[in-house]
């Protein structure tokens, strides 16, 4: 996945040098046609990267953050177990 990030950054820089950062961003996000921009293979490759690879990378990162955030920490598991054990212990009367 790191390789795809570096390839994407390289393509973005290549198109930025040829046409400017606004055009590169518009091509990456599919707001501008790479054919009409006149940037040749750089624009076509960046457009393909933005269409096929970038959403998958974003989805993988969001999924990783969600999975790591949804895993209970050992501390919360311990507190939960203590709470359950306190509920299961028979109550002793003060007599």
Short mmCIF file of N, CA and C in Angstrom, two decimals:
data_model
loop_
_atom_site.label_atom_id
_atom_site.label_comp_id
_atom_site.label_asym_id
_atom_site.label_seq_id
_atom_site.Cartn_x
_atom_site.Cartn_y
_atom_site.Cartn_z
N UNK A 1 0.82 -1.18 0.00
CA UNK A 1 0.00 0.00 0.00
C UNK A 1 0.87 1.26 0.00
N UNK A 2 2.00 1.19 0.67
CA UNK A 2 2.92 2.33 0.69
C UNK A 2 3.42 2.63 -0.72
N UNK A 3 3.64 1.58 -1.49
CA UNK A 3 4.09 1.76 -2.87
C UNK A 3 3.06 2.55 -3.67
N UNK A 4 1.78 2.23 -3.49
CA UNK A 4 0.73 2.95 -4.21
C UNK A 4 0.68 4.42 -3.80
N UNK A 5 0.93 4.70 -2.55
CA UNK A 5 0.94 6.09 -2.09
C UNK A 5 2.08 6.86 -2.76
N UNK A 6 3.26 6.24 -2.82
CA UNK A 6 4.39 6.91 -3.47
C UNK A 6 4.17 7.07 -4.97
N UNK A 7 3.58 6.08 -5.60
CA UNK A 7 3.26 6.20 -7.03
C UNK A 7 2.27 7.34 -7.25
N UNK A 8 1.25 7.40 -6.41
CA UNK A 8 0.26 8.48 -6.53
C UNK A 8 0.87 9.85 -6.31
N UNK A 9 1.73 9.96 -5.31
CA UNK A 9 2.40 11.25 -5.08
C UNK A 9 3.29 11.63 -6.26
N UNK A 10 3.99 10.64 -6.79
CA UNK A 10 4.84 10.91 -7.95
C UNK A 10 4.03 11.38 -9.15
N UNK A 11 2.91 10.72 -9.41
CA UNK A 11 2.05 11.14 -10.52
C UNK A 11 1.48 12.54 -10.27
N UNK A 12 1.09 12.81 -9.04
CA UNK A 12 0.55 14.12 -8.71
C UNK A 12 1.59 15.22 -8.92
N UNK A 13 2.82 14.95 -8.48
CA UNK A 13 3.89 15.94 -8.67
C UNK A 13 4.19 16.13 -10.15
N UNK A 14 4.19 15.02 -10.91
CA UNK A 14 4.44 15.10 -12.36
C UNK A 14 3.41 15.99 -13.03
N UNK A 15 2.13 15.79 -12.73
CA UNK A 15 1.08 16.60 -13.34
C UNK A 15 1.13 18.03 -12.81
N UNK A 16 1.51 18.21 -11.55
CA UNK A 16 1.63 19.56 -10.99
C UNK A 16 2.71 20.35 -11.71
N UNK A 17 3.82 19.70 -12.01
CA UNK A 17 4.90 20.38 -12.74
C UNK A 17 4.45 20.76 -14.14
N UNK A 18 3.69 19.87 -14.77
CA UNK A 18 3.24 20.14 -16.14
C UNK A 18 2.11 21.15 -16.22
N UNK A 19 1.17 21.13 -15.27
CA UNK A 19 -0.01 21.97 -15.43
C UNK A 19 -0.43 22.78 -14.22
N UNK A 20 0.11 22.53 -13.08
CA UNK A 20 -0.28 23.26 -11.88
C UNK A 20 -1.03 22.37 -10.90
N UNK A 21 -1.03 22.81 -9.65
CA UNK A 21 -1.62 21.99 -8.60
C UNK A 21 -3.14 21.90 -8.73
N UNK A 22 -3.79 22.96 -9.17
CA UNK A 22 -5.25 22.92 -9.30
C UNK A 22 -5.68 21.93 -10.37
N UNK A 23 -4.97 21.91 -11.47
CA UNK A 23 -5.29 20.97 -12.54
C UNK A 23 -5.01 19.54 -12.09
N UNK A 24 -3.92 19.34 -11.38
CA UNK A 24 -3.60 17.99 -10.88
C UNK A 24 -4.68 17.50 -9.93
N UNK A 25 -5.14 18.37 -9.03
CA UNK A 25 -6.19 17.97 -8.10
C UNK A 25 -7.49 17.67 -8.83
N UNK A 26 -7.83 18.49 -9.81
CA UNK A 26 -9.06 18.27 -10.58
C UNK A 26 -9.01 16.97 -11.37
N UNK A 27 -7.85 16.64 -11.90
CA UNK A 27 -7.72 15.38 -12.64
C UNK A 27 -7.79 14.20 -11.67
N UNK A 28 -7.13 14.32 -10.53
CA UNK A 28 -7.15 13.24 -9.54
C UNK A 28 -8.56 12.96 -9.04
N UNK A 29 -9.35 13.99 -8.83
CA UNK A 29 -10.71 13.83 -8.30
C UNK A 29 -11.75 13.68 -9.40
N UNK A 30 -11.32 13.54 -10.63
CA UNK A 30 -12.20 13.31 -11.78
C UNK A 30 -13.09 14.51 -12.11
N UNK A 31 -12.69 15.72 -11.72
CA UNK A 31 -13.46 16.90 -12.06
C UNK A 31 -13.07 17.48 -13.41
N UNK A 32 -11.93 17.07 -13.90
CA UNK A 32 -11.46 17.55 -15.21
C UNK A 32 -11.00 16.36 -16.03
N UNK A 33 -11.28 16.42 -17.30
CA UNK A 33 -10.88 15.34 -18.20
C UNK A 33 -9.38 15.39 -18.44
N UNK A 34 -8.70 14.25 -18.32
CA UNK A 34 -7.26 14.25 -18.59
C UNK A 34 -6.96 14.45 -20.07
N UNK A 35 -7.91 14.14 -20.92
CA UNK A 35 -7.69 14.31 -22.36
C UNK A 35 -7.76 15.79 -22.73
N UNK A 36 -8.74 16.50 -22.18
CA UNK A 36 -8.89 17.92 -22.48
C UNK A 36 -7.80 18.78 -21.84
N UNK A 37 -7.17 18.27 -20.79
CA UNK A 37 -6.14 19.05 -20.11
C UNK A 37 -4.87 19.16 -20.94
N UNK A 38 -4.66 18.22 -21.87
CA UNK A 38 -3.50 18.27 -22.74
C UNK A 38 -2.20 17.90 -22.06
N UNK A 39 -2.26 17.11 -20.99
CA UNK A 39 -1.04 16.74 -20.27
C UNK A 39 -0.49 15.39 -20.70
N UNK A 40 -1.11 14.76 -21.65
CA UNK A 40 -0.59 13.49 -22.18
C UNK A 40 -0.69 12.34 -21.20
N UNK A 41 0.35 11.50 -21.22
CA UNK A 41 0.30 10.30 -20.37
C UNK A 41 0.26 10.60 -18.88
N UNK A 42 0.84 11.72 -18.46
CA UNK A 42 0.82 12.06 -17.03
C UNK A 42 -0.61 12.24 -16.55
N UNK A 43 -1.39 12.97 -17.30
CA UNK A 43 -2.79 13.19 -16.93
C UNK A 43 -3.60 11.91 -16.96
N UNK A 44 -3.36 11.08 -17.97
CA UNK A 44 -4.10 9.82 -18.08
C UNK A 44 -3.76 8.89 -16.91
N UNK A 45 -2.49 8.78 -16.57
CA UNK A 45 -2.09 7.91 -15.46
C UNK A 45 -2.64 8.42 -14.13
N UNK A 46 -2.58 9.73 -13.90
CA UNK A 46 -3.11 10.28 -12.66
C UNK A 46 -4.62 10.08 -12.58
N UNK A 47 -5.30 10.23 -13.69
CA UNK A 47 -6.75 10.02 -13.70
C UNK A 47 -7.09 8.57 -13.40
N UNK A 48 -6.35 7.64 -13.99
CA UNK A 48 -6.58 6.22 -13.71
C UNK A 48 -6.28 5.90 -12.25
N UNK A 49 -5.22 6.47 -11.73
CA UNK A 49 -4.88 6.27 -10.32
C UNK A 49 -6.00 6.80 -9.42
N UNK A 50 -6.49 7.98 -9.73
CA UNK A 50 -7.55 8.58 -8.93
C UNK A 50 -8.85 7.82 -9.01
N UNK A 51 -9.10 7.16 -10.13
CA UNK A 51 -10.36 6.42 -10.29
C UNK A 51 -10.30 5.04 -9.66
N UNK A 52 -9.18 4.33 -9.83
CA UNK A 52 -9.11 2.94 -9.39
C UNK A 52 -8.42 2.75 -8.04
N UNK A 53 -7.33 3.42 -7.80
CA UNK A 53 -6.50 3.11 -6.64
C UNK A 53 -6.81 3.99 -5.43
N UNK A 54 -7.01 5.28 -5.63
CA UNK A 54 -7.22 6.19 -4.50
C UNK A 54 -8.42 5.81 -3.63
N UNK A 55 -9.58 5.48 -4.21
CA UNK A 55 -10.70 5.08 -3.33
C UNK A 55 -10.40 3.82 -2.52
N UNK A 56 -9.68 2.89 -3.10
CA UNK A 56 -9.33 1.66 -2.37
C UNK A 56 -8.39 1.97 -1.21
N UNK A 57 -7.44 2.86 -1.42
CA UNK A 57 -6.52 3.24 -0.35
C UNK A 57 -7.27 3.96 0.77
N UNK A 58 -8.15 4.88 0.40
CA UNK A 58 -8.93 5.60 1.41
C UNK A 58 -9.81 4.63 2.19
N UNK A 59 -10.44 3.70 1.48
CA UNK A 59 -11.28 2.70 2.15
C UNK A 59 -10.48 1.82 3.10
N UNK A 60 -9.29 1.44 2.69
CA UNK A 60 -8.45 0.61 3.55
C UNK A 60 -8.03 1.37 4.81
N UNK A 61 -7.69 2.64 4.65
CA UNK A 61 -7.30 3.44 5.82
C UNK A 61 -8.47 3.66 6.77
N UNK A 62 -9.64 3.97 6.23
CA UNK A 62 -10.82 4.16 7.08
C UNK A 62 -11.17 2.85 7.78
N UNK A 63 -11.09 1.73 7.06
CA UNK A 63 -11.36 0.44 7.68
C UNK A 63 -10.38 0.11 8.79
N UNK A 64 -9.12 0.42 8.59
CA UNK A 64 -8.11 0.16 9.62
C UNK A 64 -8.36 1.01 10.86
N UNK A 65 -8.72 2.27 10.65
CA UNK A 65 -9.01 3.14 11.80
C UNK A 65 -10.24 2.63 12.54
N UNK A 66 -11.27 2.22 11.80
CA UNK A 66 -12.49 1.71 12.44
C UNK A 66 -12.21 0.45 13.25
N UNK A 67 -11.47 -0.47 12.67
CA UNK A 67 -11.19 -1.72 13.37
C UNK A 67 -10.36 -1.46 14.62
N UNK A 68 -9.35 -0.60 14.51
CA UNK A 68 -8.53 -0.33 15.69
C UNK A 68 -9.32 0.42 16.77
N UNK A 69 -10.24 1.27 16.36
CA UNK A 69 -11.04 2.01 17.34
C UNK A 69 -12.13 1.15 17.97
N UNK A 70 -12.57 0.13 17.26
CA UNK A 70 -13.67 -0.69 17.79
C UNK A 70 -13.18 -1.83 18.68
N UNK A 71 -11.88 -2.06 18.73
CA UNK A 71 -11.35 -3.12 19.59
C UNK A 71 -11.31 -2.62 21.03
N UNK A 72 -11.87 -3.39 21.96
CA UNK A 72 -11.84 -2.94 23.35
C UNK A 72 -10.42 -3.02 23.92
N UNK A 73 -10.08 -2.05 24.74
CA UNK A 73 -8.75 -2.04 25.35
C UNK A 73 -8.73 -3.02 26.52
N UNK A 74 -7.55 -3.50 26.89
CA UNK A 74 -7.46 -4.40 28.05
C UNK A 74 -8.01 -3.76 29.33
N UNK A 75 -7.85 -2.46 29.47
CA UNK A 75 -8.36 -1.77 30.66
C UNK A 75 -9.88 -1.83 30.71
N UNK A 76 -10.54 -1.57 29.55
CA UNK A 76 -12.00 -1.61 29.55
C UNK A 76 -12.52 -3.03 29.74
N UNK A 77 -11.80 -4.01 29.24
CA UNK A 77 -12.19 -5.41 29.46
C UNK A 77 -12.10 -5.75 30.94
N UNK A 78 -11.02 -5.31 31.60
CA UNK A 78 -10.86 -5.55 33.03
C UNK A 78 -11.97 -4.91 33.85
N UNK A 79 -12.31 -3.66 33.52
CA UNK A 79 -13.39 -2.99 34.24
C UNK A 79 -14.72 -3.70 34.03
N UNK A 80 -14.95 -4.13 32.81
CA UNK A 80 -16.19 -4.84 32.50
C UNK A 80 -16.27 -6.16 33.28
N UNK A 81 -15.16 -6.88 33.35
CA UNK A 81 -15.14 -8.15 34.09
C UNK A 81 -15.37 -7.91 35.58
N UNK A 82 -14.76 -6.87 36.14
CA UNK A 82 -14.98 -6.55 37.55
C UNK A 82 -16.45 -6.23 37.82
N UNK A 83 -17.05 -5.50 36.91
CA UNK A 83 -18.47 -5.15 37.07
C UNK A 83 -19.34 -6.40 37.03
N UNK A 84 -19.06 -7.29 36.11
CA UNK A 84 -19.83 -8.54 36.00
C UNK A 84 -19.63 -9.39 37.25
N UNK A 85 -18.39 -9.50 37.70
CA UNK A 85 -18.12 -10.30 38.90
C UNK A 85 -18.81 -9.71 40.13
N UNK A 86 -18.85 -8.39 40.22
CA UNK A 86 -19.52 -7.78 41.38
C UNK A 86 -21.02 -8.05 41.34
N UNK A 87 -21.59 -8.14 40.16
CA UNK A 87 -23.02 -8.45 40.03
C UNK A 87 -23.30 -9.91 40.35
N UNK A 88 -22.35 -10.79 40.07
CA UNK A 88 -22.57 -12.22 40.27
C UNK A 88 -22.30 -12.67 41.70
N UNK A 89 -21.50 -11.93 42.46
CA UNK A 89 -21.22 -12.30 43.85
C UNK A 89 -22.49 -12.19 44.68
N UNK A 90 -22.69 -13.15 45.56
CA UNK A 90 -23.88 -13.04 46.43
C UNK A 90 -23.71 -11.86 47.39
N UNK A 91 -24.78 -11.16 47.58
CA UNK A 91 -24.73 -10.02 48.49
C UNK A 91 -24.74 -10.52 49.93
N UNK A 92 -23.85 -9.98 50.70
CA UNK A 92 -23.78 -10.37 52.11
C UNK A 92 -24.51 -9.31 52.94
N UNK A 93 -25.36 -9.80 53.76
CA UNK A 93 -26.09 -8.86 54.62
C UNK A 93 -25.21 -8.47 55.80
N UNK A 94 -25.46 -7.36 56.38
CA UNK A 94 -24.67 -6.85 57.48
C UNK A 94 -25.00 -7.49 58.82
N UNK A 95 -25.73 -8.57 58.89
CA UNK A 95 -26.14 -9.17 60.16
C UNK A 95 -25.15 -10.10 60.69
#
